[in-house]
JSON list of C-alpha atoms in Angstrom, two decimals:
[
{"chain": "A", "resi": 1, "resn": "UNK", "atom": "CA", "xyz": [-50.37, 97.35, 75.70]},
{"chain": "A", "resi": 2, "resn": "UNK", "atom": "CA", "xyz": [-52.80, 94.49, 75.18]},
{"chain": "A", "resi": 3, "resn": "UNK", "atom": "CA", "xyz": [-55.80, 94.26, 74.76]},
{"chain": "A", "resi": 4, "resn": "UNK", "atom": "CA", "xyz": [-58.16, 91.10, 75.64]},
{"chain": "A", "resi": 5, "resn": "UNK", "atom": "CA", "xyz": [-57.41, 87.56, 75.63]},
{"chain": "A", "resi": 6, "resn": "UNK", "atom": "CA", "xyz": [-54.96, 85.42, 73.35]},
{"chain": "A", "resi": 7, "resn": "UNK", "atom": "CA", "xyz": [-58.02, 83.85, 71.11]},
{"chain": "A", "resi": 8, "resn": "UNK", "atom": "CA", "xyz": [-60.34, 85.80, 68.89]},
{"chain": "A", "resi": 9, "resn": "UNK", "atom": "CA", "xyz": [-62.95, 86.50, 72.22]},
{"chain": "A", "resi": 10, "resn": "UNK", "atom": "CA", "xyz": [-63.36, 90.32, 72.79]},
{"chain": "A", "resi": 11, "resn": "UNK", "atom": "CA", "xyz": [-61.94, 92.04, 75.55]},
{"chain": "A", "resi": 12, "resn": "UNK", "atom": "CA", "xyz": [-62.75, 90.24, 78.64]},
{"chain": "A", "resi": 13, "resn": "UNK", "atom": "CA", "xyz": [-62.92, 93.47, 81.54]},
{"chain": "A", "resi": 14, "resn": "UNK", "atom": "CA", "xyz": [-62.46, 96.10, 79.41]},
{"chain": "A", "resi": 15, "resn": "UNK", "atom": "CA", "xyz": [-58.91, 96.29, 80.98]},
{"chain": "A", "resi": 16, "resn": "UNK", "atom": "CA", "xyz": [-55.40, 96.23, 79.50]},
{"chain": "A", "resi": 17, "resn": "UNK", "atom": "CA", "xyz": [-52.50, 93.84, 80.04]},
{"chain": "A", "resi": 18, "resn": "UNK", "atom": "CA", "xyz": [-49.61, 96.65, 79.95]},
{"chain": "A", "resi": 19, "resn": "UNK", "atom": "CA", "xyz": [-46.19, 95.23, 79.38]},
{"chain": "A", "resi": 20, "resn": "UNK", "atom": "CA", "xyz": [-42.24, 96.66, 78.79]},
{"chain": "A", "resi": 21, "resn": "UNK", "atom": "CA", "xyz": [-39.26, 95.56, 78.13]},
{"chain": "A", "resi": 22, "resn": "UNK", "atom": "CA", "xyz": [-35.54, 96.43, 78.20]},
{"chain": "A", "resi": 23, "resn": "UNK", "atom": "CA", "xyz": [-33.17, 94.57, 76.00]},
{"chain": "A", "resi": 24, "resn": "UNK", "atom": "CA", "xyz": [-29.14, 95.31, 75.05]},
{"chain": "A", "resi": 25, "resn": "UNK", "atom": "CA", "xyz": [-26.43, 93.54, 73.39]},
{"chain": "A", "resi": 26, "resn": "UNK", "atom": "CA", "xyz": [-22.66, 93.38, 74.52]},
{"chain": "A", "resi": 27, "resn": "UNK", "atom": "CA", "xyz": [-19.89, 92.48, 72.35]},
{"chain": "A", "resi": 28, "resn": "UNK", "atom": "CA", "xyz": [-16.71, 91.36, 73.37]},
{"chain": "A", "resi": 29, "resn": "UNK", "atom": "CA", "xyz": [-14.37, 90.31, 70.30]},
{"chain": "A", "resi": 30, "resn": "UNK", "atom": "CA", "xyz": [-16.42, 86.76, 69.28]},
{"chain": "A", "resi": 31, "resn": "UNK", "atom": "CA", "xyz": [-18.08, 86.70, 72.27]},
{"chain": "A", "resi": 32, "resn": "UNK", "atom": "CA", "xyz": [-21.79, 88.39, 72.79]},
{"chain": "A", "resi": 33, "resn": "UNK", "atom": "CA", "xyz": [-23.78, 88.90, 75.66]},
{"chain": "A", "resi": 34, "resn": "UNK", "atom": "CA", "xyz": [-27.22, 89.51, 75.45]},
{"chain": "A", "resi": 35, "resn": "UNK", "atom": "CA", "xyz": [-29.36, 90.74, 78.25]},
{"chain": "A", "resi": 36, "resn": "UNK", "atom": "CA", "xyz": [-33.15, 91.57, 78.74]},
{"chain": "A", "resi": 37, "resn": "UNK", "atom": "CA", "xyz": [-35.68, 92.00, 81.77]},
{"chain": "A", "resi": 38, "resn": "UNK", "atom": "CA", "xyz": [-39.43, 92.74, 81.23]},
{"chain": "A", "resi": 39, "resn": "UNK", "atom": "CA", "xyz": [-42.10, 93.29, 83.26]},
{"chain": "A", "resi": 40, "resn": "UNK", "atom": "CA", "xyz": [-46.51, 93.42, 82.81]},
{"chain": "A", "resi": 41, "resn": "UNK", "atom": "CA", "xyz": [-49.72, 94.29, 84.63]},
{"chain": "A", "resi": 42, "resn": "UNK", "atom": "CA", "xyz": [-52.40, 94.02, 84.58]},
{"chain": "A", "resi": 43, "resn": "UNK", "atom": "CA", "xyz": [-56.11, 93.84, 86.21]},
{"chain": "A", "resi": 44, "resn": "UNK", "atom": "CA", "xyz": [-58.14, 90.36, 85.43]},
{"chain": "A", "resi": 45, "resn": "UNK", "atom": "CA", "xyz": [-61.58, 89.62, 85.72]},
{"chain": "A", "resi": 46, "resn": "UNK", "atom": "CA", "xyz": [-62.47, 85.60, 84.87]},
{"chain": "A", "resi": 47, "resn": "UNK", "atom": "CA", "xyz": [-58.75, 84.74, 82.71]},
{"chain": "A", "resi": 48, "resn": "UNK", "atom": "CA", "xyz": [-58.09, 80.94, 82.51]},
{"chain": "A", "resi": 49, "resn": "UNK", "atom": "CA", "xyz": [-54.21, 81.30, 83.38]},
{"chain": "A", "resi": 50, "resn": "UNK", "atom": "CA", "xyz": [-53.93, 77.69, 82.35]},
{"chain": "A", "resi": 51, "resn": "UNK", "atom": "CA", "xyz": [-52.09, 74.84, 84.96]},
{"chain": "A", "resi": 52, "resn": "UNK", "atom": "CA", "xyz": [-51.47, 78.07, 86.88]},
{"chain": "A", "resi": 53, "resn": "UNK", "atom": "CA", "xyz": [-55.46, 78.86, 87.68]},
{"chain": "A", "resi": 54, "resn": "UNK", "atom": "CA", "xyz": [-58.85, 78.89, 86.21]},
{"chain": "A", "resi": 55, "resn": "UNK", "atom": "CA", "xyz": [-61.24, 82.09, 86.42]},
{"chain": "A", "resi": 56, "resn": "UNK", "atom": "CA", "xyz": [-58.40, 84.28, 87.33]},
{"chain": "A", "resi": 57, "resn": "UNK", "atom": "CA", "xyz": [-59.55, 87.52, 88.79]},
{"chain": "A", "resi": 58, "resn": "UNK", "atom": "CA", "xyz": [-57.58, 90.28, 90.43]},
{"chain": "A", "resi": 59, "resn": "UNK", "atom": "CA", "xyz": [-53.71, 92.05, 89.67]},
{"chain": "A", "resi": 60, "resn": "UNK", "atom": "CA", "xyz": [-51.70, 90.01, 87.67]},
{"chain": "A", "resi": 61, "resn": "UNK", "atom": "CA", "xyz": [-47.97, 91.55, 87.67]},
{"chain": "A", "resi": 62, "resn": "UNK", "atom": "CA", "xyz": [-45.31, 89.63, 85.31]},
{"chain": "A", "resi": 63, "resn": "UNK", "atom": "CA", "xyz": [-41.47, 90.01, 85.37]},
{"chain": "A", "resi": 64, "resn": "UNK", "atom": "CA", "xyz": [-39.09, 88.11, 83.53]},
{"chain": "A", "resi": 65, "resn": "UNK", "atom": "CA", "xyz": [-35.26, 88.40, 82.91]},
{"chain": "A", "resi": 66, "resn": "UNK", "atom": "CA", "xyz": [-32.93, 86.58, 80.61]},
{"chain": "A", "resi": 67, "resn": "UNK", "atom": "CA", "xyz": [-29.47, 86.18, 79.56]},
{"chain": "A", "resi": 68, "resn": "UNK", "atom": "CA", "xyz": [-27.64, 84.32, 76.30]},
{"chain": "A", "resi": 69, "resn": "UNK", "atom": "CA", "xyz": [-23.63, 84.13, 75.98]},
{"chain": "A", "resi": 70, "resn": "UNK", "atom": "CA", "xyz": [-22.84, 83.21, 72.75]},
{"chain": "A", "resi": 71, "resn": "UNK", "atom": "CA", "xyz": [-19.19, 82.87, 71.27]},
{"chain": "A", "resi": 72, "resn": "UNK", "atom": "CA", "xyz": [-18.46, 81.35, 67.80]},
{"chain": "A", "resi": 73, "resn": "UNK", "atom": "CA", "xyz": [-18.83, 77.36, 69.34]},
{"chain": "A", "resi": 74, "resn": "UNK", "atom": "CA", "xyz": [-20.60, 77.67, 72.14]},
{"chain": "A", "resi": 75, "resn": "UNK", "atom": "CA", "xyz": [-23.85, 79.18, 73.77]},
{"chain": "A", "resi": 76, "resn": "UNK", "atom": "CA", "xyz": [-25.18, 79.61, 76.98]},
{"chain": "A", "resi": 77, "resn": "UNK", "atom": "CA", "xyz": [-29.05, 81.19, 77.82]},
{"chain": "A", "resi": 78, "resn": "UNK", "atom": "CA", "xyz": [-31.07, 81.12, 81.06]},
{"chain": "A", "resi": 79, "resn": "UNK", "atom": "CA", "xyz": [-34.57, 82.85, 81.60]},
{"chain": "A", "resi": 80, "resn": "UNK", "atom": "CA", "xyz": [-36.39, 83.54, 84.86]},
{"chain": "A", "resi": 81, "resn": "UNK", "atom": "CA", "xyz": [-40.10, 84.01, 84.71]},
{"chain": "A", "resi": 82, "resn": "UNK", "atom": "CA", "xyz": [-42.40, 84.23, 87.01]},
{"chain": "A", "resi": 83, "resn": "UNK", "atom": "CA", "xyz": [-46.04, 86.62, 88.15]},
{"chain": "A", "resi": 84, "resn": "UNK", "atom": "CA", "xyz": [-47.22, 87.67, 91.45]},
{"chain": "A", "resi": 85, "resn": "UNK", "atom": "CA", "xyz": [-51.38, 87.09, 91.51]},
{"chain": "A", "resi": 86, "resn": "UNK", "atom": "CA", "xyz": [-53.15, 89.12, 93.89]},
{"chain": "A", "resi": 87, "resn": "UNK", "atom": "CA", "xyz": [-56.91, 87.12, 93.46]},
{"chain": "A", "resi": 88, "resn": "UNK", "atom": "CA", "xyz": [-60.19, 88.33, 94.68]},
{"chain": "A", "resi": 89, "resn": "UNK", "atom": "CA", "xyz": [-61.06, 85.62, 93.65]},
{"chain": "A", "resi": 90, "resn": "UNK", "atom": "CA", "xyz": [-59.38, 82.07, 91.99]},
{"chain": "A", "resi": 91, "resn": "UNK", "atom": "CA", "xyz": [-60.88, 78.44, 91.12]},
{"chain": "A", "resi": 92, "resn": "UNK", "atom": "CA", "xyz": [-58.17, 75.80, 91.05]},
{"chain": "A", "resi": 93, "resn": "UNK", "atom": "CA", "xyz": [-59.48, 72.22, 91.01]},
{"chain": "A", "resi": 94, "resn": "UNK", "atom": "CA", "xyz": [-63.05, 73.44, 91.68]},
{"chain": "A", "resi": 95, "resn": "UNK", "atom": "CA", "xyz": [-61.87, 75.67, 95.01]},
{"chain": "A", "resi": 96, "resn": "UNK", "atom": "CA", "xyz": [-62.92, 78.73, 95.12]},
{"chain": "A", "resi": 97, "resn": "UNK", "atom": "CA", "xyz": [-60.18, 81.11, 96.94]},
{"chain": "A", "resi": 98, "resn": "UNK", "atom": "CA", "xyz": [-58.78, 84.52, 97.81]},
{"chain": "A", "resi": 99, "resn": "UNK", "atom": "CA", "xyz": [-54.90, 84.56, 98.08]},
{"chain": "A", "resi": 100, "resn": "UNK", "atom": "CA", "xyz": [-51.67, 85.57, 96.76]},
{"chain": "A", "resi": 101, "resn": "UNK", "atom": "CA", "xyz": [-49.46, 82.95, 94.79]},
{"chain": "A", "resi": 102, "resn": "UNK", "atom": "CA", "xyz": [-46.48, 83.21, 92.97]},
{"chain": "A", "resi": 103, "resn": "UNK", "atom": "CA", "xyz": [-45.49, 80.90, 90.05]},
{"chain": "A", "resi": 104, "resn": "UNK", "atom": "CA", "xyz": [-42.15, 80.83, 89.03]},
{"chain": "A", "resi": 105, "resn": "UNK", "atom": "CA", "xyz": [-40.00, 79.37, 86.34]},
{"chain": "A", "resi": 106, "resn": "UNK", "atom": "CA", "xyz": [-37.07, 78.93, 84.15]},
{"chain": "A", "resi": 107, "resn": "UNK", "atom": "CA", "xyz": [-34.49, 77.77, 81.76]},
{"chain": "A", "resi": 108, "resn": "UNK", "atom": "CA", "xyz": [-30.88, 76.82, 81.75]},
{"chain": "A", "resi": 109, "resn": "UNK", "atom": "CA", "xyz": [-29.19, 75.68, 78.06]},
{"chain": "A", "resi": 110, "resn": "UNK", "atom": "CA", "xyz": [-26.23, 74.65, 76.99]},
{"chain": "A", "resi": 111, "resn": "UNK", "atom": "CA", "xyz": [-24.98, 74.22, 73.63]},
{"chain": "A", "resi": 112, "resn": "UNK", "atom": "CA", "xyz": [-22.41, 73.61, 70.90]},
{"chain": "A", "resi": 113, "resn": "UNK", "atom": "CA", "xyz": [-21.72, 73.88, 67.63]},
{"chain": "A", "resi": 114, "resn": "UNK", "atom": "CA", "xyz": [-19.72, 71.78, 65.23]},
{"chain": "A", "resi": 115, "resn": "UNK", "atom": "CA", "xyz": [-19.52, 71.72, 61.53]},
{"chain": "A", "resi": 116, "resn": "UNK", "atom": "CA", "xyz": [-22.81, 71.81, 60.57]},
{"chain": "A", "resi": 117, "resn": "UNK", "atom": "CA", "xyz": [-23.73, 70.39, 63.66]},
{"chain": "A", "resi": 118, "resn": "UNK", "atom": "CA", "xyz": [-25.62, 72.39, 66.31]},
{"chain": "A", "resi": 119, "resn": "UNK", "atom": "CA", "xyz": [-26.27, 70.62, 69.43]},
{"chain": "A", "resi": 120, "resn": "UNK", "atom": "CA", "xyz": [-28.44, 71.35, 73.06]},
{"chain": "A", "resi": 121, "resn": "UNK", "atom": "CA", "xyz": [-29.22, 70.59, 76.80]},
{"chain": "A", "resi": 122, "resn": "UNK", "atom": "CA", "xyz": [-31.89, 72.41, 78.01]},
{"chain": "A", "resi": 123, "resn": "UNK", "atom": "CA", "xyz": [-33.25, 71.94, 81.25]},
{"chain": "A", "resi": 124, "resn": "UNK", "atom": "CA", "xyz": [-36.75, 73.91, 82.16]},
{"chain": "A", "resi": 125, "resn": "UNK", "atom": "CA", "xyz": [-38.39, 74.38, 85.49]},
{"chain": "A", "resi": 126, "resn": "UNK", "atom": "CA", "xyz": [-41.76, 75.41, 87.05]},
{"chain": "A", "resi": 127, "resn": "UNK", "atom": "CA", "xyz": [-43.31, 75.35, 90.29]},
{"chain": "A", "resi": 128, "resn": "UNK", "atom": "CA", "xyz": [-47.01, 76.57, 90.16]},
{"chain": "A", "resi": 129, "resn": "UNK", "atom": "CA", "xyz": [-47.91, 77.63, 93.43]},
{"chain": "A", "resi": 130, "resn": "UNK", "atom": "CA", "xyz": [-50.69, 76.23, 93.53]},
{"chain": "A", "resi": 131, "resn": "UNK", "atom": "CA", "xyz": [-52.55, 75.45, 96.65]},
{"chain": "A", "resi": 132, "resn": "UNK", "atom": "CA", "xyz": [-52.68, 71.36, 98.02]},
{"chain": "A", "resi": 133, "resn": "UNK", "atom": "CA", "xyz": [-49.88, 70.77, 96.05]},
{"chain": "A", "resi": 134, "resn": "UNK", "atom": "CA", "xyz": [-45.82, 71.40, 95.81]},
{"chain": "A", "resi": 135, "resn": "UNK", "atom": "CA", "xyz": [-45.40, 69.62, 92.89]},
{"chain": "A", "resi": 136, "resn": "UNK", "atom": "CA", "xyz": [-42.43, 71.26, 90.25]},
{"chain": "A", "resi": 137, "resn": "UNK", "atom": "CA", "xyz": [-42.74, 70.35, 86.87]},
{"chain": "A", "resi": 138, "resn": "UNK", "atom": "CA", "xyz": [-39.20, 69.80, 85.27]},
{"chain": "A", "resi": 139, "resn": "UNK", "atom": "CA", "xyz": [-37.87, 68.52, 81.86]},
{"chain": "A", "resi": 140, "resn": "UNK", "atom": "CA", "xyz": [-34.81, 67.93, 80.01]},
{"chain": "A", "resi": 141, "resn": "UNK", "atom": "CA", "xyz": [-34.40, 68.16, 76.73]},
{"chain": "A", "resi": 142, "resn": "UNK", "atom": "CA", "xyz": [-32.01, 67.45, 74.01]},
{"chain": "A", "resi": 143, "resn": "UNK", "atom": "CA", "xyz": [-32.04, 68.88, 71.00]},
{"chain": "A", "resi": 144, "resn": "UNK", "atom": "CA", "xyz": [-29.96, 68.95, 67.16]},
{"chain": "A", "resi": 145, "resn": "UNK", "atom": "CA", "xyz": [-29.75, 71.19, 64.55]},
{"chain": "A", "resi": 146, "resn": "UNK", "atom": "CA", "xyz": [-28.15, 70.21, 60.80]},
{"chain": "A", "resi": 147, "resn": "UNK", "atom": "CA", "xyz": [-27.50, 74.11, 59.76]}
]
């Protein structure tokens, strides 16, 4: 349970931002497979939701699920996240509307390790939903780890 938004401003609505999640861990000789899946709600009045939208108010319900197979060498993680936003009311580029969007995103990374070597491909994707546009935002990146 939550309370308020992420800065140091009291509580916004006097509402909560309820949340849950489910994790476990498989094992399989040197290979592991961990899984998750979480889920929130919560009722908004005036939340700046970022690239997403601006003065946010109505239900805001979360979900999210992930995955990472790891064996000695190699790893392999994806994440799906995404909300459904019920608005009575949202401002996105200075338009005022009522409707129901649903941003979406995700991960997909690859990776190795050698030596001391640790190396990754990630690739990340998110479409916003938001109205006049269908622009996805995607990027790769690369990344390396002396351990």
């Amino acid at each position: 349970m939550f309370n308020g938004p992420q800065d140091l401003r009291p509580n916004d609505n006097g509402q909560f931002l309820y949340v849950g999640r489910l994790a476990g861990s498989i094992p399989a000789g040197a290979t592991t497979l961990d899984v998750g899946a979480n889920v929130g709600v919560s009722d908004d009045a005036n939340v700046d939701l970022g690239s997403i939208a601006s003065n946010f108010d109505g239900l805001r319900v979360l979900f999210g699920a992930d995955a990472e197979v790891r064996t000695e060498r190699w790893v392999l993680s994806g994440e799906l996240v995404g909300a459904c936003l019920d608005a009575d009311r949202v401002v996105v580029d200075n338009t005022v509307a009522d409707d129901t969007r649903c941003p979406v995103g995700g991960h997909l990374t690859g990776g190795f390790t050698t030596g001391p070597h640790e190396f990754r491909l990630r690739y990340d994707r998110f479409d916003p939903d938001r109205p006049g546009t269908g622009a996805l935002e995607d990027r790769w990146t690369l990344g390396y780890a002396f351990l």
